[in-house]
mmCIF file of C-alpha atoms in Angstrom:
data_model
loop_
_atom_site.group_PDB
_atom_site.id
_atom_site.type_symbol
_atom_site.label_atom_id
_atom_site.label_comp_id
_atom_site.label_asym_id
_atom_site.label_seq_id
_atom_site.Cartn_x
_atom_site.Cartn_y
_atom_site.Cartn_z
ATOM 1 C CA GLY A 601 26.375 -40.086 7.065
ATOM 2 C CA ALA A 602 23.698 -40.786 4.371
ATOM 3 C CA VAL A 603 24.960 -44.138 3.301
ATOM 4 C CA VAL A 604 23.036 -46.512 1.057
ATOM 5 C CA SER A 605 24.036 -50.130 0.466
ATOM 6 C CA GLN A 606 22.911 -52.708 -2.009
ATOM 7 C CA HIS A 607 23.074 -56.337 -1.902
ATOM 8 C CA PRO A 608 24.366 -58.516 -3.529
ATOM 9 C CA SER A 609 26.900 -56.274 -5.490
ATOM 10 C CA TRP A 610 26.894 -58.765 -8.289
ATOM 11 C CA VAL A 611 24.869 -61.760 -9.239
ATOM 12 C CA ILE A 612 24.868 -64.321 -11.972
ATOM 13 C CA CYS A 613 21.608 -66.161 -12.565
ATOM 14 C CA LYS A 614 20.201 -68.644 -15.167
ATOM 15 C CA SER A 615 17.655 -67.394 -17.508
ATOM 16 C CA GLY A 616 14.035 -67.915 -16.194
ATOM 17 C CA THR A 617 14.940 -67.643 -12.619
ATOM 18 C CA SER A 618 14.232 -64.674 -10.425
ATOM 19 C CA VAL A 619 16.559 -62.499 -8.485
ATOM 20 C CA LYS A 620 16.056 -60.070 -5.641
ATOM 21 C CA ILE A 621 18.199 -57.004 -5.060
ATOM 22 C CA GLU A 622 18.090 -55.149 -1.665
ATOM 23 C CA CYS A 623 18.678 -51.381 -1.182
ATOM 24 C CA ARG A 624 19.062 -50.238 2.330
ATOM 25 C CA SER A 625 19.555 -46.713 3.821
ATOM 26 C CA LEU A 626 21.904 -47.395 6.693
ATOM 27 C CA ASP A 627 21.826 -44.205 8.750
ATOM 28 C CA PHE A 628 18.613 -42.415 7.786
ATOM 29 C CA GLN A 629 15.039 -43.182 7.058
ATOM 30 C CA ALA A 630 14.144 -43.091 3.369
ATOM 31 C CA THR A 631 10.690 -41.953 2.620
ATOM 32 C CA THR A 632 11.307 -42.437 -1.092
ATOM 33 C CA MET A 633 13.557 -44.864 -2.836
ATOM 34 C CA PHE A 634 14.352 -44.868 -6.573
ATOM 35 C CA TRP A 635 15.522 -47.651 -8.840
ATOM 36 C CA TYR A 636 17.642 -47.105 -12.001
ATOM 37 C CA ARG A 637 19.097 -49.415 -14.558
ATOM 38 C CA GLN A 638 22.134 -48.533 -16.476
ATOM 39 C CA PHE A 639 23.371 -50.475 -19.679
ATOM 40 C CA PRO A 640 27.139 -50.459 -20.623
ATOM 41 C CA LYS A 641 28.394 -47.037 -21.677
ATOM 42 C CA GLN A 642 24.832 -45.532 -21.105
ATOM 43 C CA SER A 643 23.349 -43.194 -18.594
ATOM 44 C CA LEU A 644 21.068 -44.139 -15.555
ATOM 45 C CA MET A 645 17.502 -44.665 -16.664
ATOM 46 C CA LEU A 646 14.770 -44.337 -13.947
ATOM 47 C CA MET A 647 12.722 -47.513 -13.579
ATOM 48 C CA ALA A 648 10.487 -46.733 -10.759
ATOM 49 C CA THR A 649 9.887 -44.603 -7.734
ATOM 50 C CA SER A 650 8.797 -46.226 -4.384
ATOM 51 C CA ASN A 651 7.317 -44.710 -1.304
ATOM 52 C CA GLU A 652 7.236 -46.653 1.928
ATOM 53 C CA GLY A 653 4.024 -48.583 2.376
ATOM 54 C CA SER A 654 2.633 -47.816 -0.918
ATOM 55 C CA LYS A 655 2.764 -49.126 -4.573
ATOM 56 C CA ALA A 656 5.651 -48.194 -6.672
ATOM 57 C CA THR A 657 5.293 -45.818 -9.558
ATOM 58 C CA TYR A 658 6.848 -47.345 -12.735
ATOM 59 C CA GLU A 659 8.209 -45.358 -15.705
ATOM 60 C CA GLN A 660 6.780 -45.895 -19.160
ATOM 61 C CA GLY A 661 8.069 -48.961 -20.703
ATOM 62 C CA VAL A 662 9.129 -50.663 -17.434
ATOM 63 C CA GLU A 663 7.073 -53.828 -16.794
ATOM 64 C CA LYS A 664 5.729 -53.804 -13.218
ATOM 65 C CA ASP A 665 4.888 -57.477 -13.223
ATOM 66 C CA LYS A 666 8.556 -58.284 -14.292
ATOM 67 C CA PHE A 667 10.274 -55.748 -11.925
ATOM 68 C CA LEU A 668 8.566 -56.059 -8.544
ATOM 69 C CA ILE A 669 9.445 -53.495 -6.068
ATOM 70 C CA ASN A 670 8.673 -53.613 -2.507
ATOM 71 C CA HIS A 671 9.341 -50.712 -0.088
ATOM 72 C CA ALA A 672 8.335 -52.406 3.171
ATOM 73 C CA SER A 673 10.144 -50.207 5.525
ATOM 74 C CA LEU A 674 11.759 -46.821 5.835
ATOM 75 C CA THR A 675 15.145 -48.331 5.429
ATOM 76 C CA LEU A 676 14.778 -51.187 2.871
ATOM 77 C CA SER A 677 13.353 -51.441 -0.589
ATOM 78 C CA THR A 678 13.710 -54.510 -2.807
ATOM 79 C CA LEU A 679 13.676 -55.076 -6.570
ATOM 80 C CA THR A 680 12.967 -58.597 -7.851
ATOM 81 C CA VAL A 681 13.640 -59.399 -11.485
ATOM 82 C CA THR A 682 11.337 -62.117 -12.176
ATOM 83 C CA SER A 683 11.717 -64.693 -15.041
ATOM 84 C CA ALA A 684 15.057 -62.973 -15.942
ATOM 85 C CA HIS A 685 16.346 -63.069 -19.471
ATOM 86 C CA PRO A 686 19.822 -62.125 -20.883
ATOM 87 C CA GLU A 687 18.414 -58.757 -21.874
ATOM 88 C CA ASP A 688 17.838 -58.001 -18.229
ATOM 89 C CA SER A 689 21.475 -58.045 -17.724
ATOM 90 C CA SER A 690 22.326 -54.777 -16.401
ATOM 91 C CA PHE A 691 23.719 -52.536 -13.530
ATOM 92 C CA TYR A 692 20.939 -51.747 -11.149
ATOM 93 C CA ILE A 693 21.320 -48.779 -8.925
ATOM 94 C CA CYS A 694 19.166 -47.571 -6.167
ATOM 95 C CA SER A 695 18.910 -44.269 -4.484
ATOM 96 C CA ALA A 696 17.262 -43.139 -1.396
ATOM 97 C CA SER A 697 15.894 -39.707 -0.153
ATOM 98 C CA PRO A 698 14.735 -38.675 3.246
ATOM 99 C CA GLY A 699 11.863 -36.836 1.485
ATOM 100 C CA ALA A 700 9.286 -34.599 2.909
ATOM 101 C CA GLY A 701 10.097 -33.163 6.265
ATOM 102 C CA GLY A 702 13.770 -33.584 5.773
ATOM 103 C CA SER A 703 16.248 -33.299 2.929
ATOM 104 C CA TYR A 704 15.130 -33.911 -0.696
ATOM 105 C CA GLU A 705 18.689 -35.051 -1.624
ATOM 106 C CA GLN A 706 19.205 -38.433 -3.083
ATOM 107 C CA TYR A 707 21.862 -40.795 -1.874
ATOM 108 C CA PHE A 708 22.982 -43.573 -4.255
ATOM 109 C CA GLY A 709 23.983 -47.110 -3.559
ATOM 110 C CA PRO A 710 27.015 -48.754 -5.145
ATOM 111 C CA GLY A 711 24.922 -50.626 -7.636
ATOM 112 C CA THR A 712 24.319 -54.404 -8.388
ATOM 113 C CA ARG A 713 25.646 -55.943 -11.453
ATOM 114 C CA LEU A 714 23.175 -58.740 -12.835
ATOM 115 C CA THR A 715 24.164 -61.107 -15.457
ATOM 116 C CA VAL A 716 21.694 -63.550 -16.768
ATOM 117 C CA THR A 717 23.046 -66.554 -18.643
ATOM 118 C CA GLY B 722 10.347 -36.805 -23.340
ATOM 119 C CA GLU B 723 12.515 -34.075 -21.671
ATOM 120 C CA SER B 724 16.004 -35.144 -20.865
ATOM 121 C CA VAL B 725 19.362 -33.548 -19.873
ATOM 122 C CA GLY B 726 22.111 -34.203 -22.263
ATOM 123 C CA LEU B 727 25.934 -33.637 -22.521
ATOM 124 C CA HIS B 728 27.596 -32.056 -25.446
ATOM 125 C CA LEU B 729 30.614 -34.396 -25.860
ATOM 126 C CA PRO B 730 30.854 -37.959 -25.015
ATOM 127 C CA THR B 731 34.531 -37.969 -24.376
ATOM 128 C CA LEU B 732 37.146 -35.397 -23.108
ATOM 129 C CA SER B 733 40.931 -36.105 -22.836
ATOM 130 C CA VAL B 734 43.065 -33.789 -20.896
ATOM 131 C CA GLN B 735 46.600 -33.640 -19.549
ATOM 132 C CA GLU B 736 47.291 -33.764 -15.881
ATOM 133 C CA GLY B 737 47.327 -30.227 -14.290
ATOM 134 C CA ASP B 738 44.964 -28.837 -17.032
ATOM 135 C CA ASN B 739 41.657 -27.468 -16.344
ATOM 136 C CA SER B 740 38.691 -29.532 -17.586
ATOM 137 C CA ILE B 741 35.327 -28.184 -18.585
ATOM 138 C CA ILE B 742 32.325 -30.570 -19.036
ATOM 139 C CA ASN B 743 29.144 -29.204 -20.439
ATOM 140 C CA CYS B 744 25.522 -30.072 -20.280
ATOM 141 C CA ALA B 745 22.310 -28.970 -21.770
ATOM 142 C CA TYR B 746 18.940 -29.380 -20.150
ATOM 143 C CA SER B 747 15.602 -28.849 -21.528
ATOM 144 C CA ASN B 748 13.093 -28.869 -18.697
ATOM 145 C CA SER B 749 12.451 -25.292 -17.713
ATOM 146 C CA ALA B 750 10.694 -26.493 -14.661
ATOM 147 C CA SER B 751 13.857 -27.936 -13.165
ATOM 148 C CA ASP B 752 15.306 -25.896 -10.262
ATOM 149 C CA TYR B 753 17.931 -28.257 -9.067
ATOM 150 C CA PHE B 754 21.003 -29.596 -10.841
ATOM 151 C CA ILE B 755 23.742 -31.910 -9.796
ATOM 152 C CA TRP B 756 27.025 -33.316 -11.150
ATOM 153 C CA TYR B 757 27.837 -36.878 -10.402
ATOM 154 C CA LYS B 758 31.057 -38.822 -11.082
ATOM 155 C CA GLN B 759 30.818 -42.336 -11.752
ATOM 156 C CA GLU B 760 33.862 -44.810 -11.776
ATOM 157 C CA SER B 761 33.636 -48.089 -13.525
ATOM 158 C CA GLY B 762 31.337 -50.577 -11.649
ATOM 159 C CA LYS B 763 30.354 -48.097 -8.972
ATOM 160 C CA GLY B 764 27.344 -45.962 -8.141
ATOM 161 C CA PRO B 765 27.208 -42.211 -8.945
ATOM 162 C CA GLN B 766 29.204 -40.107 -6.538
ATOM 163 C CA PHE B 767 27.996 -36.621 -5.723
ATOM 164 C CA ILE B 768 30.357 -33.742 -6.775
ATOM 165 C CA ILE B 769 28.474 -30.651 -6.461
ATOM 166 C CA ASP B 770 24.886 -29.144 -6.850
ATOM 167 C CA ILE B 771 23.257 -25.806 -7.789
ATOM 168 C CA ARG B 772 19.853 -24.420 -7.422
ATOM 169 C CA SER B 773 18.246 -22.312 -10.039
ATOM 170 C CA ASN B 774 18.469 -19.142 -7.973
ATOM 171 C CA MET B 775 22.286 -19.240 -8.345
ATOM 172 C CA ASP B 776 24.564 -18.850 -11.332
ATOM 173 C CA LYS B 777 27.754 -20.206 -9.969
ATOM 174 C CA ARG B 778 28.811 -22.416 -7.012
ATOM 175 C CA GLN B 779 32.342 -23.386 -6.043
ATOM 176 C CA GLY B 780 33.592 -26.398 -4.251
ATOM 177 C CA GLN B 781 37.068 -27.801 -3.711
ATOM 178 C CA ARG B 782 38.570 -27.742 -7.288
ATOM 179 C CA VAL B 783 35.259 -27.903 -8.947
ATOM 180 C CA THR B 784 32.943 -25.115 -9.910
ATOM 181 C CA VAL B 785 29.432 -25.374 -11.439
ATOM 182 C CA LEU B 786 28.043 -22.755 -13.641
ATOM 183 C CA LEU B 787 24.297 -22.475 -14.647
ATOM 184 C CA ASN B 788 22.950 -20.322 -17.415
ATOM 185 C CA LYS B 789 19.270 -20.451 -17.300
ATOM 186 C CA THR B 790 18.909 -18.318 -20.354
ATOM 187 C CA VAL B 791 20.279 -20.938 -22.700
ATOM 188 C CA LYS B 792 19.599 -23.890 -20.269
ATOM 189 C CA HIS B 793 23.364 -24.832 -19.950
ATOM 190 C CA LEU B 794 25.145 -26.236 -17.118
ATOM 191 C CA SER B 795 28.986 -26.837 -16.897
ATOM 192 C CA LEU B 796 31.393 -28.397 -14.434
ATOM 193 C CA GLN B 797 34.849 -27.017 -14.357
ATOM 194 C CA ILE B 798 37.647 -29.099 -12.643
ATOM 195 C CA ALA B 799 40.804 -27.166 -11.809
ATOM 196 C CA ALA B 800 44.164 -28.902 -11.972
ATOM 197 C CA THR B 801 42.747 -32.158 -13.241
ATOM 198 C CA GLN B 802 44.419 -35.168 -11.806
ATOM 199 C CA PRO B 803 44.485 -38.904 -12.970
ATOM 200 C CA GLY B 804 42.075 -39.736 -10.094
ATOM 201 C CA ASP B 805 39.568 -37.419 -11.841
ATOM 202 C CA SER B 806 39.162 -39.904 -14.703
ATOM 203 C CA ALA B 807 35.727 -41.168 -14.762
ATOM 204 C CA VAL B 808 32.252 -40.642 -16.460
ATOM 205 C CA TYR B 809 30.468 -37.384 -15.391
ATOM 206 C CA PHE B 810 26.787 -37.014 -15.543
ATOM 207 C CA CYS B 811 24.702 -34.095 -15.006
ATOM 208 C CA ALA B 812 21.186 -34.583 -13.549
ATOM 209 C CA GLU B 813 18.173 -32.332 -12.917
ATOM 210 C CA ASN B 814 14.824 -32.399 -11.119
ATOM 211 C CA LYS B 815 12.310 -30.279 -9.476
ATOM 212 C CA HIS B 816 13.598 -30.095 -6.040
ATOM 213 C CA GLN B 817 10.740 -31.517 -3.995
ATOM 214 C CA ALA B 818 9.825 -34.682 -2.166
ATOM 215 C CA GLY B 819 9.484 -37.900 -4.282
ATOM 216 C CA THR B 820 10.856 -36.392 -7.484
ATOM 217 C CA ALA B 821 13.523 -38.462 -9.289
ATOM 218 C CA LEU B 822 16.578 -37.264 -10.991
ATOM 219 C CA ILE B 823 16.854 -37.204 -14.779
ATOM 220 C CA PHE B 824 20.405 -38.024 -15.912
ATOM 221 C CA GLY B 825 22.139 -36.780 -18.961
ATOM 222 C CA LYS B 826 24.241 -38.968 -21.207
ATOM 223 C CA GLY B 827 27.499 -38.652 -19.633
ATOM 224 C CA THR B 828 31.013 -37.562 -20.585
ATOM 225 C CA THR B 829 34.070 -39.748 -20.028
ATOM 226 C CA LEU B 830 37.014 -37.845 -18.812
ATOM 227 C CA SER B 831 40.418 -39.189 -19.390
ATOM 228 C CA VAL B 832 43.357 -37.661 -17.660
ATOM 229 C CA SER B 833 46.850 -38.583 -18.775
ATOM 230 C CA SER B 834 49.952 -37.887 -16.757
#
């Protein structure tokens, strides 16, 4: 149990276009989902925390208008990278947590490799 | 800001040796700590966790030690195998709803046979 999927697993896009990444909890309801970014040979850096039905909370330095997060249901959160630039190329990882009333553990997705050309 | 960090960026061991990976944390309010393994191109994989009311926890071939006095966390892997080669991260948080994990810098473990 506790499986989180991400789609796509990798994507290449041209500079200036937008890309949407999906994060799904397959066998549990996720009250909270988290989005992380990981550059090569670096650690995971938290970008934002999203709760179902409310606006995401972004970490300092993360542009909310550039990284749009939608947590529309208890099993799906999306991250849209708008007007992508080469410096946005990174490995994006989501995690999901059942949250209050259940487990506080977080379950990670397999990640999405974004390359902006 | 507060963060969790690892002492060594790389560790090389021979197959069959025991490995010890260390981590220092700075947030006294953290009460939950986790070790993750990450293979290239994949998401973090849960290894073992420990709460702040414990000093030691054992799993299969792995042991986590927590020293709250010096804010130190370690992961011990017994009889290290080539399949253990990966990057290992420690992470911490205040174990409550909606709280994100803060990750340390990571240690790359290389196991040679």
